[in-house]
Coordinates of C-alpha atoms in Angstrom, one line a residue:
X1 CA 0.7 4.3 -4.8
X2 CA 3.8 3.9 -1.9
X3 CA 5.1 6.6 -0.1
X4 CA 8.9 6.4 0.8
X5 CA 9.8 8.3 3.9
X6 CA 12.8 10.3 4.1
X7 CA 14.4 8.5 6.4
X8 CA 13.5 5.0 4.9
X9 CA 15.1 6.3 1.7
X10 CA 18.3 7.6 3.2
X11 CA 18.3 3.8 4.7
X12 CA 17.9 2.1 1.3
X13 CA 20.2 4.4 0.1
X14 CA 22.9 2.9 2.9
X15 CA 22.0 -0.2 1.9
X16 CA 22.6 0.0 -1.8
X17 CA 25.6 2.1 -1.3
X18 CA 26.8 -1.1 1.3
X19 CA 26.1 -3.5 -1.8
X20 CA 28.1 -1.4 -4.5
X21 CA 24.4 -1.8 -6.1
X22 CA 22.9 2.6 -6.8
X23 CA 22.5 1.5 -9.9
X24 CA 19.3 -0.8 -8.6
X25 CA 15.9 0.5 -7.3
X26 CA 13.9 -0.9 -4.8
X27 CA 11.0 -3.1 -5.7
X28 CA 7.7 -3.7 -4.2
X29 CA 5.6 -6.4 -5.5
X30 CA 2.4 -8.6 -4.5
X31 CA 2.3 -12.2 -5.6
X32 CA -0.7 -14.8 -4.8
X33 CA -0.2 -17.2 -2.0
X34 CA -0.1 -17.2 1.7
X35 CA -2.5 -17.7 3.7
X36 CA -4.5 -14.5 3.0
X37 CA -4.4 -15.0 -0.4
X38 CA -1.0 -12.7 -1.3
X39 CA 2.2 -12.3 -0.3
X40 CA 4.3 -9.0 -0.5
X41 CA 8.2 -8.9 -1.4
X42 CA 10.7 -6.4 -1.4
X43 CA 13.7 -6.6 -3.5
X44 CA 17.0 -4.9 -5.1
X45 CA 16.1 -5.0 -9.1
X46 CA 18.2 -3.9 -12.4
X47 CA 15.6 -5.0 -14.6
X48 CA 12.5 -3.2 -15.0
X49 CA 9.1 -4.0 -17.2
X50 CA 7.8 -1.1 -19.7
X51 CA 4.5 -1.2 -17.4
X52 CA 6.6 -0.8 -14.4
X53 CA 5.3 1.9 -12.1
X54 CA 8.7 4.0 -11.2
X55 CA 8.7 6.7 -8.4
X56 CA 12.0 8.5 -7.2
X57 CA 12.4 9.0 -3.6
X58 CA 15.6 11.9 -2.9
X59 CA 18.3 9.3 -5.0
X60 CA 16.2 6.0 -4.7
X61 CA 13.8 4.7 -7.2
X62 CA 11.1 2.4 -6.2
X63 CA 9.7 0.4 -8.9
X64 CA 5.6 -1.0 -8.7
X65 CA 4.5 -3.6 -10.6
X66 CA 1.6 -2.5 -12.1
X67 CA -2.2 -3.3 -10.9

């Protein structure tokens, strides 16, 4: 699973507040390509997957696709 530091969240928080977005959550994914074989991505997303791996961090959701 992904940890979220404290200080990382009060950060995204900023962000999203700077965006007029709270209403998103941070998301982590893993797609295939690169040269090792996957790439990771980090993202603002409103629209989430009813397999989707949610974790709250203080006022910040992070959102997983799942395995």
């Amino acid at each position: 699973m992904i940890t979220l530091t404290d200080k990382a969240a009060v950060k995204v928080k900023q962000l999203l507040e700077s965006e007029n977005a709270t209403d998103l959550a941070l998301r982590v994914a893993v797609r295939p390509g690169g040269c090792s074989g996957y790439s990771y991505e980090m993202f603002f997303d409103g629209e989430f997957a009813a397999d989707d791996v949610v974790k709250t961090f203080g006022e910040v959701k992070v959102v997983v696709d799942p395995a």
